[in-house]
PDB file of C-alpha atoms in Angstrom:
ATOM      1  CA  MET A   1      93.884  85.283 130.924  1.00  0.00           C
ATOM      2  CA  THR A   2      95.261  83.685 128.005  1.00  0.00           C
ATOM      3  CA  THR A   3      97.222  85.417 125.608  1.00  0.00           C
ATOM      4  CA  VAL A   4      96.500  84.629 121.933  1.00  0.00           C
ATOM      5  CA  SER A   5      98.987  85.045 120.199  1.00  0.00           C
ATOM      6  CA  ARG A   6      98.272  85.396 116.353  1.00  0.00           C
ATOM      7  CA  ILE A   7     100.751  83.704 113.738  1.00  0.00           C
ATOM      8  CA  ALA A   8     100.508  84.811 110.245  1.00  0.00           C
ATOM      9  CA  PRO A   9      98.718  82.968 107.899  1.00  0.00           C
ATOM     10  CA  GLU A  10     101.989  82.346 105.736  1.00  0.00           C
ATOM     11  CA  VAL A  11     104.290  81.362 108.638  1.00  0.00           C
ATOM     12  CA  GLU A  12     101.369  78.413 109.380  1.00  0.00           C
ATOM     13  CA  TRP A  13     101.141  77.075 106.111  1.00  0.00           C
ATOM     14  CA  ALA A  14     104.865  77.517 105.510  1.00  0.00           C
ATOM     15  CA  ARG A  15     105.102  74.900 109.220  1.00  0.00           C
ATOM     16  CA  ARG A  16     102.334  72.807 107.680  1.00  0.00           C
ATOM     17  CA  LEU A  17     104.577  72.937 103.893  1.00  0.00           C
ATOM     18  CA  LEU A  18     107.635  71.526 106.500  1.00  0.00           C
ATOM     19  CA  ALA A  19     105.341  69.059 107.706  1.00  0.00           C
ATOM     20  CA  GLY A  20     104.345  67.363 104.252  1.00  0.00           C
ATOM     21  CA  ASP A  21     100.732  68.965 104.314  1.00  0.00           C
ATOM     22  CA  GLU A  22      99.807  69.009 101.035  1.00  0.00           C
ATOM     23  CA  SER A  23      96.436  71.098 101.769  1.00  0.00           C
ATOM     24  CA  ALA A  24      98.940  73.737 102.520  1.00  0.00           C
ATOM     25  CA  PHE A  25      99.937  74.083  99.435  1.00  0.00           C
ATOM     26  CA  THR A  26      97.320  76.214  97.503  1.00  0.00           C
ATOM     27  CA  PRO A  27      96.525  79.066  99.459  1.00  0.00           C
ATOM     28  CA  PHE A  28     100.452  79.626 100.527  1.00  0.00           C
ATOM     29  CA  VAL A  29     100.857  79.729  96.670  1.00  0.00           C
ATOM     30  CA  GLU A  30      98.208  82.475  96.307  1.00  0.00           C
ATOM     31  CA  SER A  31      98.828  84.333  98.854  1.00  0.00           C
ATOM     32  CA  PHE A  32     102.294  85.067  97.195  1.00  0.00           C
ATOM     33  CA  GLN A  33     101.723  84.189  94.093  1.00  0.00           C
ATOM     34  CA  HIS A  34      99.955  88.166  94.009  1.00  0.00           C
ATOM     35  CA  ARG A  35     102.703  89.719  96.329  1.00  0.00           C
ATOM     36  CA  ILE A  36     105.637  88.649  94.813  1.00  0.00           C
ATOM     37  CA  PHE A  37     104.441  89.326  91.352  1.00  0.00           C
ATOM     38  CA  GLN A  38     103.467  93.115  92.297  1.00  0.00           C
ATOM     39  CA  TYR A  39     106.852  93.235  93.690  1.00  0.00           C
ATOM     40  CA  THR A  40     108.425  91.960  90.820  1.00  0.00           C
ATOM     41  CA  TRP A  41     106.452  94.335  88.540  1.00  0.00           C
ATOM     42  CA  LEU A  42     107.601  97.174  90.448  1.00  0.00           C
ATOM     43  CA  MET A  43     110.947  96.555  90.517  1.00  0.00           C
ATOM     44  CA  CYS A  44     111.011  94.764  87.009  1.00  0.00           C
ATOM     45  CA  GLY A  45     108.804  97.377  85.680  1.00  0.00           C
ATOM     46  CA  GLN A  46     108.271  95.136  82.106  1.00  0.00           C
ATOM     47  CA  ARG A  47     104.843  92.845  82.343  1.00  0.00           C
ATOM     48  CA  GLU A  48     106.497  89.733  80.530  1.00  0.00           C
ATOM     49  CA  ASP A  49     109.606  89.735  82.919  1.00  0.00           C
ATOM     50  CA  ALA A  50     107.607  90.380  86.241  1.00  0.00           C
ATOM     51  CA  GLU A  51     105.759  87.151  85.305  1.00  0.00           C
ATOM     52  CA  GLU A  52     108.769  85.629  84.421  1.00  0.00           C
ATOM     53  CA  VAL A  53     110.517  86.531  87.617  1.00  0.00           C
ATOM     54  CA  ALA A  54     107.583  85.911  89.679  1.00  0.00           C
ATOM     55  CA  GLN A  55     107.275  82.213  88.507  1.00  0.00           C
ATOM     56  CA  ASP A  56     111.167  81.749  88.881  1.00  0.00           C
ATOM     57  CA  THR A  57     110.691  83.013  92.399  1.00  0.00           C
ATOM     58  CA  LEU A  58     107.957  80.506  92.909  1.00  0.00           C
ATOM     59  CA  LEU A  59     110.173  77.555  92.227  1.00  0.00           C
ATOM     60  CA  LYS A  60     113.324  78.284  93.544  1.00  0.00           C
ATOM     61  CA  ILE A  61     111.212  78.825  96.887  1.00  0.00           C
ATOM     62  CA  PHE A  62     109.818  75.154  96.155  1.00  0.00           C
ATOM     63  CA  GLU A  63     112.976  73.827  95.131  1.00  0.00           C
ATOM     64  CA  SER A  64     114.611  74.969  98.654  1.00  0.00           C
ATOM     65  CA  PHE A  65     112.038  74.975 100.486  1.00  0.00           C
ATOM     66  CA  ASP A  66     113.923  72.540 102.534  1.00  0.00           C
ATOM     67  CA  GLN A  67     116.454  75.088 103.324  1.00  0.00           C
ATOM     68  CA  LEU A  68     113.192  77.507 105.101  1.00  0.00           C
ATOM     69  CA  GLU A  69     114.640  77.181 108.583  1.00  0.00           C
ATOM     70  CA  ASP A  70     112.734  79.701 110.418  1.00  0.00           C
ATOM     71  CA  PRO A  71     109.012  79.626 109.070  1.00  0.00           C
ATOM     72  CA  GLU A  72     108.351  82.422 111.198  1.00  0.00           C
ATOM     73  CA  ARG A  73     110.203  84.617 108.738  1.00  0.00           C
ATOM     74  CA  VAL A  74     109.166  82.739 105.437  1.00  0.00           C
ATOM     75  CA  LYS A  75     107.622  85.993 104.118  1.00  0.00           C
ATOM     76  CA  ALA A  76     111.286  87.799 104.320  1.00  0.00           C
ATOM     77  CA  TRP A  77     112.958  84.457 102.816  1.00  0.00           C
ATOM     78  CA  VAL A  78     110.703  84.324 100.175  1.00  0.00           C
ATOM     79  CA  PHE A  79     111.154  88.521  99.206  1.00  0.00           C
ATOM     80  CA  ARG A  80     114.736  87.461  99.207  1.00  0.00           C
ATOM     81  CA  ILE A  81     114.559  85.176  96.755  1.00  0.00           C
ATOM     82  CA  ALA A  82     112.479  87.490  94.578  1.00  0.00           C
ATOM     83  CA  LYS A  83     114.888  90.231  95.068  1.00  0.00           C
ATOM     84  CA  ASN A  84     117.792  87.901  93.954  1.00  0.00           C
ATOM     85  CA  TYR A  85     116.025  87.158  90.559  1.00  0.00           C
ATOM     86  CA  CYS A  86     114.812  90.665  90.149  1.00  0.00           C
ATOM     87  CA  LEU A  87     118.887  91.689  90.030  1.00  0.00           C
ATOM     88  CA  MET A  88     119.062  89.229  87.850  1.00  0.00           C
ATOM     89  CA  LYS A  89     116.250  90.103  85.358  1.00  0.00           C
ATOM     90  CA  ARG A  90     116.170  94.192  86.146  1.00  0.00           C
ATOM     91  CA  ARG A  91     116.309  96.202  82.991  1.00  0.00           C
ATOM     92  CA  LYS A  92     117.477  99.520  84.501  1.00  0.00           C
ATOM     93  CA  SER A  93     117.187 101.564  81.433  1.00  0.00           C
ATOM     94  CA  VAL A  94     113.224 101.441  82.563  1.00  0.00           C
ATOM     95  CA  PHE A  95     113.415 103.645  85.531  1.00  0.00           C
ATOM     96  CA  ALA A  96     115.373 106.556  86.527  1.00  0.00           C
ATOM     97  CA  PRO A  97     118.970 105.946  87.181  1.00  0.00           C
ATOM     98  CA  ASP A  98     119.814 105.462  90.818  1.00  0.00           C
ATOM     99  CA  ARG A  99     120.707 108.638  92.437  1.00  0.00           C
ATOM    100  CA  GLU A 100     120.481 109.852  96.316  1.00  0.00           C
ATOM    101  CA  LEU A 101     117.175 111.681  97.254  1.00  0.00           C
ATOM    102  CA  SER A 102     118.014 115.046  99.235  1.00  0.00           C
ATOM    103  CA  LEU A 103     116.434 115.196 102.661  1.00  0.00           C
ATOM    104  CA  ASP A 104     117.043 119.069 102.176  1.00  0.00           C
ATOM    105  CA  GLU A 105     115.158 118.962  98.906  1.00  0.00           C
ATOM    106  CA  LEU A 106     111.969 116.803 100.196  1.00  0.00           C
ATOM    107  CA  LEU A 107     111.361 119.200 103.520  1.00  0.00           C
ATOM    108  CA  PRO A 108     109.340 121.790 103.426  1.00  0.00           C
ATOM    109  CA  GLY A 109     110.823 125.728 104.716  1.00  0.00           C
ATOM    110  CA  GLN A 110     111.967 127.310 101.168  1.00  0.00           C
ATOM    111  CA  GLU A 111     110.759 130.161 100.373  1.00  0.00           C
ATOM    112  CA  GLY A 112     107.807 130.238  98.395  1.00  0.00           C
ATOM    113  CA  ASP A 113     106.501 126.686 100.218  1.00  0.00           C
ATOM    114  CA  ARG A 114     102.637 126.508 100.378  1.00  0.00           C
ATOM    115  CA  PRO A 115     101.567 123.705 102.633  1.00  0.00           C
ATOM    116  CA  ILE A 116     100.637 120.897 101.199  1.00  0.00           C
ATOM    117  CA  GLN A 117      97.976 118.103 101.860  1.00  0.00           C
ATOM    118  CA  VAL A 118      97.544 114.432 100.996  1.00  0.00           C
ATOM    119  CA  ALA A 119      94.037 113.567 100.939  1.00  0.00           C
ATOM    120  CA  ASP A 120      92.766 111.094 104.127  1.00  0.00           C
ATOM    121  CA  THR A 121      90.261 109.641 101.608  1.00  0.00           C
ATOM    122  CA  SER A 122      88.811 107.168 104.910  1.00  0.00           C
ATOM    123  CA  GLU A 123      86.394 109.283 105.658  1.00  0.00           C
ATOM    124  CA  LEU A 124      84.319 110.559 102.268  1.00  0.00           C
ATOM    125  CA  PRO A 125      81.241 109.043 100.549  1.00  0.00           C
ATOM    126  CA  GLU A 126      83.610 109.177  97.093  1.00  0.00           C
ATOM    127  CA  GLY A 127      86.766 107.409  98.848  1.00  0.00           C
ATOM    128  CA  ARG A 128      86.964 104.679  97.287  1.00  0.00           C
ATOM    129  CA  VAL A 129      86.988 106.094  93.814  1.00  0.00           C
ATOM    130  CA  LEU A 130      89.536 108.709  95.224  1.00  0.00           C
ATOM    131  CA  ARG A 131      91.529 105.824  97.298  1.00  0.00           C
ATOM    132  CA  GLN A 132      91.690 104.219  93.734  1.00  0.00           C
ATOM    133  CA  GLU A 133      93.034 107.113  91.753  1.00  0.00           C
ATOM    134  CA  LEU A 134      95.712 107.876  94.937  1.00  0.00           C
ATOM    135  CA  SER A 135      96.399 103.916  94.708  1.00  0.00           C
ATOM    136  CA  GLU A 136      97.329 104.950  90.656  1.00  0.00           C
ATOM    137  CA  GLU A 137      99.031 107.816  91.864  1.00  0.00           C
ATOM    138  CA  LEU A 138     101.438 105.928  94.547  1.00  0.00           C
ATOM    139  CA  GLU A 139     102.247 103.620  91.834  1.00  0.00           C
ATOM    140  CA  ARG A 140     103.478 105.654  89.514  1.00  0.00           C
ATOM    141  CA  ALA A 141     105.261 107.932  92.263  1.00  0.00           C
ATOM    142  CA  MET A 142     106.571 105.073  93.563  1.00  0.00           C
ATOM    143  CA  ARG A 143     107.916 103.575  90.189  1.00  0.00           C
ATOM    144  CA  ALA A 144     109.565 106.991  89.719  1.00  0.00           C
ATOM    145  CA  LEU A 145     111.425 105.778  92.750  1.00  0.00           C
ATOM    146  CA  PRO A 146     114.915 105.192  92.494  1.00  0.00           C
ATOM    147  CA  ASP A 147     115.346 101.650  92.564  1.00  0.00           C
ATOM    148  CA  THR A 148     117.336 101.399  95.816  1.00  0.00           C
ATOM    149  CA  TYR A 149     114.500 103.442  97.665  1.00  0.00           C
ATOM    150  CA  ARG A 150     111.844 101.339  96.045  1.00  0.00           C
ATOM    151  CA  SER A 151     112.970  98.320  97.074  1.00  0.00           C
ATOM    152  CA  VAL A 152     113.261  99.685 100.869  1.00  0.00           C
ATOM    153  CA  VAL A 153     109.217 101.028 100.573  1.00  0.00           C
ATOM    154  CA  LEU A 154     107.754  98.155  99.247  1.00  0.00           C
ATOM    155  CA  LEU A 155     109.007  95.940 101.604  1.00  0.00           C
ATOM    156  CA  ARG A 156     108.700  98.069 104.982  1.00  0.00           C
ATOM    157  CA  ASP A 157     105.384  99.750 104.278  1.00  0.00           C
ATOM    158  CA  VAL A 158     103.661  97.294 101.238  1.00  0.00           C
ATOM    159  CA  GLU A 159     104.974  94.060 102.749  1.00  0.00           C
ATOM    160  CA  ASP A 160     104.840  95.289 106.363  1.00  0.00           C
ATOM    161  CA  LEU A 161     108.424  93.442 106.813  1.00  0.00           C
ATOM    162  CA  SER A 162     110.253  94.678 109.743  1.00  0.00           C
ATOM    163  CA  THR A 163     113.211  97.061 109.557  1.00  0.00           C
ATOM    164  CA  ALA A 164     115.882  94.286 110.417  1.00  0.00           C
ATOM    165  CA  ASP A 165     113.757  91.487 107.965  1.00  0.00           C
ATOM    166  CA  THR A 166     114.190  94.287 105.232  1.00  0.00           C
ATOM    167  CA  ALA A 167     117.785  95.180 106.124  1.00  0.00           C
ATOM    168  CA  GLU A 168     118.782  91.289 106.172  1.00  0.00           C
ATOM    169  CA  VAL A 169     116.733  90.916 102.400  1.00  0.00           C
ATOM    170  CA  LEU A 170     118.324  93.371 100.812  1.00  0.00           C
ATOM    171  CA  ASP A 171     121.706  92.915 102.726  1.00  0.00           C
ATOM    172  CA  LEU A 172     121.576  96.805 104.332  1.00  0.00           C
ATOM    173  CA  THR A 173     122.485  97.962 107.368  1.00  0.00           C
ATOM    174  CA  GLU A 174     119.157  99.033 109.333  1.00  0.00           C
ATOM    175  CA  ASP A 175     120.434 102.224 109.636  1.00  0.00           C
ATOM    176  CA  THR A 176     120.459 102.320 105.917  1.00  0.00           C
ATOM    177  CA  VAL A 177     116.729 101.108 105.780  1.00  0.00           C
ATOM    178  CA  LYS A 178     115.469 103.794 107.918  1.00  0.00           C
ATOM    179  CA  GLN A 179     117.172 106.472 105.822  1.00  0.00           C
ATOM    180  CA  ARG A 180     115.895 105.349 102.834  1.00  0.00           C
ATOM    181  CA  LEU A 181     112.278 104.553 103.532  1.00  0.00           C
ATOM    182  CA  HIS A 182     112.322 107.863 105.327  1.00  0.00           C
ATOM    183  CA  ARG A 183     113.598 109.656 101.877  1.00  0.00           C
ATOM    184  CA  GLY A 184     111.512 107.306  99.748  1.00  0.00           C
ATOM    185  CA  ARG A 185     107.804 108.165 102.048  1.00  0.00           C
ATOM    186  CA  LEU A 186     109.172 112.051 101.633  1.00  0.00           C
ATOM    187  CA  ALA A 187     109.354 111.963  98.069  1.00  0.00           C
ATOM    188  CA  LEU A 188     106.553 110.007  98.062  1.00  0.00           C
ATOM    189  CA  ARG A 189     104.428 112.235  99.894  1.00  0.00           C
ATOM    190  CA  LYS A 190     105.611 115.417  98.211  1.00  0.00           C
ATOM    191  CA  SER A 191     104.414 113.452  94.723  1.00  0.00           C
ATOM    192  CA  LEU A 192     101.009 113.072  96.357  1.00  0.00           C
ATOM    193  CA  ALA A 193     100.552 115.825  97.257  1.00  0.00           C
ATOM    194  CA  ALA A 194     101.096 118.004  94.703  1.00  0.00           C
ATOM    195  CA  TYR A 195      99.069 115.804  92.788  1.00  0.00           C
ATOM    196  CA  VAL A 196      95.949 116.290  95.290  1.00  0.00           C
ATOM    197  CA  GLU A 197      97.055 120.066  94.986  1.00  0.00           C
ATOM    198  CA  LYS A 198      96.680 119.851  90.848  1.00  0.00           C
ATOM    199  CA  ALA A 199      93.036 117.717  91.552  1.00  0.00           C
ATOM    200  CA  GLN A 200      92.319 120.263  93.773  1.00  0.00           C
TER     201      GLN A 200
ATOM    202  CA  MET B   1     102.385 129.689 120.471  1.00  0.00           C
ATOM    203  CA  THR B   2     105.037 128.976 117.701  1.00  0.00           C
ATOM    204  CA  THR B   3     108.218 129.541 119.326  1.00  0.00           C
ATOM    205  CA  HIS B   4     110.545 128.473 116.898  1.00  0.00           C
ATOM    206  CA  GLN B   5     110.348 129.239 112.748  1.00  0.00           C
ATOM    207  CA  HIS B   6     109.459 126.143 110.911  1.00  0.00           C
ATOM    208  CA  ASP B   7     112.319 125.627 108.526  1.00  0.00           C
ATOM    209  CA  LYS B   8     114.760 123.329 107.184  1.00  0.00           C
ATOM    210  CA  ARG B   9     117.509 125.706 107.771  1.00  0.00           C
ATOM    211  CA  ASP B  10     117.093 125.015 111.490  1.00  0.00           C
ATOM    212  CA  PRO B  11     118.977 122.524 112.715  1.00  0.00           C
ATOM    213  CA  ALA B  12     116.408 121.754 115.492  1.00  0.00           C
ATOM    214  CA  CYS B  13     113.809 121.481 112.994  1.00  0.00           C
ATOM    215  CA  LEU B  14     116.312 119.445 110.625  1.00  0.00           C
ATOM    216  CA  GLU B  15     116.692 117.134 113.252  1.00  0.00           C
ATOM    217  CA  VAL B  16     113.370 116.211 113.827  1.00  0.00           C
ATOM    218  CA  PHE B  17     112.693 115.851 109.917  1.00  0.00           C
ATOM    219  CA  ALA B  18     115.046 112.967 109.660  1.00  0.00           C
ATOM    220  CA  LYS B  19     113.393 111.154 112.812  1.00  0.00           C
ATOM    221  CA  LEU B  20     109.907 111.573 111.999  1.00  0.00           C
ATOM    222  CA  SER B  21     109.456 108.074 110.314  1.00  0.00           C
ATOM    223  CA  GLU B  22     111.220 106.528 112.576  1.00  0.00           C
ATOM    224  CA  TYR B  23     108.568 108.325 115.029  1.00  0.00           C
ATOM    225  CA  VAL B  24     105.932 106.805 113.046  1.00  0.00           C
ATOM    226  CA  ASP B  25     106.699 103.775 112.972  1.00  0.00           C
ATOM    227  CA  GLY B  26     107.170 104.001 116.832  1.00  0.00           C
ATOM    228  CA  GLU B  27     110.901 103.233 116.425  1.00  0.00           C
ATOM    229  CA  LEU B  28     111.945 105.575 118.602  1.00  0.00           C
ATOM    230  CA  ASP B  29     113.687 105.199 122.245  1.00  0.00           C
ATOM    231  CA  ALA B  30     111.655 106.859 124.831  1.00  0.00           C
ATOM    232  CA  VAL B  31     113.986 110.331 124.572  1.00  0.00           C
ATOM    233  CA  GLU B  32     113.600 110.857 121.163  1.00  0.00           C
ATOM    234  CA  CYS B  33     110.069 110.571 120.828  1.00  0.00           C
ATOM    235  CA  GLN B  34     109.987 113.207 123.831  1.00  0.00           C
ATOM    236  CA  GLU B  35     112.162 115.397 121.688  1.00  0.00           C
ATOM    237  CA  VAL B  36     110.085 114.902 118.900  1.00  0.00           C
ATOM    238  CA  GLU B  37     106.499 115.830 120.248  1.00  0.00           C
ATOM    239  CA  ALA B  38     107.818 118.708 122.499  1.00  0.00           C
ATOM    240  CA  HIS B  39     109.319 119.923 119.280  1.00  0.00           C
ATOM    241  CA  ILE B  40     106.192 119.664 117.254  1.00  0.00           C
ATOM    242  CA  ALA B  41     103.900 120.247 120.107  1.00  0.00           C
ATOM    243  CA  ASP B  42     104.111 124.104 119.553  1.00  0.00           C
ATOM    244  CA  CYS B  43     104.433 124.100 115.579  1.00  0.00           C
ATOM    245  CA  PRO B  44     101.284 123.653 113.706  1.00  0.00           C
ATOM    246  CA  PRO B  45     103.145 123.302 110.655  1.00  0.00           C
ATOM    247  CA  CYS B  46     105.384 120.766 111.878  1.00  0.00           C
ATOM    248  CA  VAL B  47     102.097 118.910 113.008  1.00  0.00           C
ATOM    249  CA  GLU B  48     101.491 119.246 109.468  1.00  0.00           C
ATOM    250  CA  PHE B  49     103.727 117.826 107.585  1.00  0.00           C
ATOM    251  CA  LEU B  50     103.809 114.791 110.137  1.00  0.00           C
ATOM    252  CA  GLN B  51      99.776 114.169 109.651  1.00  0.00           C
ATOM    253  CA  SER B  52     100.011 114.318 105.706  1.00  0.00           C
ATOM    254  CA  LEU B  53     103.622 111.754 106.221  1.00  0.00           C
ATOM    255  CA  LYS B  54     101.284 109.643 108.171  1.00  0.00           C
ATOM    256  CA  ARG B  55      98.684 109.640 105.415  1.00  0.00           C
ATOM    257  CA  CYS B  56     100.871 108.843 102.809  1.00  0.00           C
ATOM    258  CA  VAL B  57     102.081 105.740 105.008  1.00  0.00           C
ATOM    259  CA  ALA B  58      98.879 104.471 105.385  1.00  0.00           C
ATOM    260  CA  ALA B  59      98.082 104.767 101.387  1.00  0.00           C
ATOM    261  CA  GLU B  60     101.280 102.736 100.905  1.00  0.00           C
ATOM    262  CA  ARG B  61     100.229 100.130 103.092  1.00  0.00           C
ATOM    263  CA  GLN B  62      96.597 100.041 101.310  1.00  0.00           C
ATOM    264  CA  PHE B  63      98.554  99.967  98.101  1.00  0.00           C
ATOM    265  CA  GLN B  64      97.275  97.149  95.715  1.00  0.00           C
ATOM    266  CA  GLY B  65      98.510  97.329  92.351  1.00  0.00           C
ATOM    267  CA  ARG B  66      96.461  97.639  89.238  1.00  0.00           C
ATOM    268  CA  GLU B  67      97.937  94.835  87.501  1.00  0.00           C
ATOM    269  CA  GLU B  68      96.955  91.212  88.674  1.00  0.00           C
ATOM    270  CA  CYS B  69      99.031  88.137  87.854  1.00  0.00           C
ATOM    271  CA  GLY B  70      96.980  85.222  86.512  1.00  0.00           C
ATOM    272  CA  PRO B  71      96.274  82.168  88.141  1.00  0.00           C
ATOM    273  CA  VAL B  72      99.381  79.730  87.989  1.00  0.00           C
ATOM    274  CA  PRO B  73      99.170  77.261  84.957  1.00  0.00           C
ATOM    275  CA  PRO B  74      99.049  73.845  85.871  1.00  0.00           C
ATOM    276  CA  GLU B  75     101.797  72.525  84.435  1.00  0.00           C
ATOM    277  CA  LEU B  76     103.744  75.098  86.729  1.00  0.00           C
ATOM    278  CA  GLU B  77     101.615  74.126  89.580  1.00  0.00           C
ATOM    279  CA  GLN B  78     102.689  70.466  88.885  1.00  0.00           C
ATOM    280  CA  ARG B  79     106.498  71.210  88.775  1.00  0.00           C
ATOM    281  CA  LEU B  80     105.932  73.500  92.190  1.00  0.00           C
ATOM    282  CA  LYS B  81     104.106  71.172  93.687  1.00  0.00           C
ATOM    283  CA  SER B  82     106.900  68.254  92.350  1.00  0.00           C
ATOM    284  CA  ALA B  83     109.590  71.036  93.666  1.00  0.00           C
ATOM    285  CA  TRP B  84     108.382  70.481  96.841  1.00  0.00           C
ATOM    286  CA  GLN B  85     108.055  66.918  97.168  1.00  0.00           C
ATOM    287  CA  ALA B  86     111.540  66.641  95.931  1.00  0.00           C
ATOM    288  CA  ALA B  87     112.860  69.473  98.769  1.00  0.00           C
ATOM    289  CA  LEU B  88     111.360  67.820 101.309  1.00  0.00           C
ATOM    290  CA  ALA B  89     112.342  64.094 100.683  1.00  0.00           C
ATOM    291  CA  ARG B  90     116.046  65.590 100.597  1.00  0.00           C
ATOM    292  CA  ARG B  91     115.338  67.265 104.370  1.00  0.00           C
ATOM    293  CA  HIS B  92     113.927  63.801 105.462  1.00  0.00           C
ATOM    294  CA  HIS B  93     117.318  62.107 104.073  1.00  0.00           C
ATOM    295  CA  ALA B  94     119.562  64.539 105.449  1.00  0.00           C
TER     296      ALA B  94
END
């Protein structure tokens, strides 16, 4: 039996761009433009800043395309550039100041705790609307996360980067990525559960 | 039957809670995985907590922000193409 390995489209486009194939230019730009914007929008907080940073990131990507050594890791390479531009542009005052999320405050077991649920909307007929509402609440909850946790959650869960790639993009150890991801997820879970409880 | 009190003050629970994301991501080794499963097997609140964490992660993975960026302006597209071609030329001459 032949094993067919699935190559991510962006990896294929990056390879073709490195080989000078212009037909890969538009799909590559279209694929990354929205993802970079979503990342910069959630990291920068201001639409104008996010657009500017996304455009600067795109330009930097193509200016330094000759430095892309491993097309397999093009996504990590792209988000490393995006992260650096965000750091230059970031207006910290927009967000809650960086702080440690304590595992203690995110776990159940306190007196008076009630079980909290995050709704599973996938099977419901009205699931689309609920998913949209949940997505909006998720966006609010992500914005409320301290930067250090939000950047990890965005790369690991939203962009589906590996732990190793996320660590490389953010200049962190893999253990730190895992710890921040876990605490970020627990904080989001708590926010979403509170939203669901309020909506019921 | 629940044989332990699900409580964050319980060191055993705390240890499991700290590993749940790695468990969800399949990043634990076989021994740690078995430890987590053994711990949550007899604890419905732990299972409920794990389920809600999984749903939260699933929601994150499907997340699409409300804000859309506009199309790349033609002049920027031209700059991107020129930058790419210049980068390729450098690569070929290196």
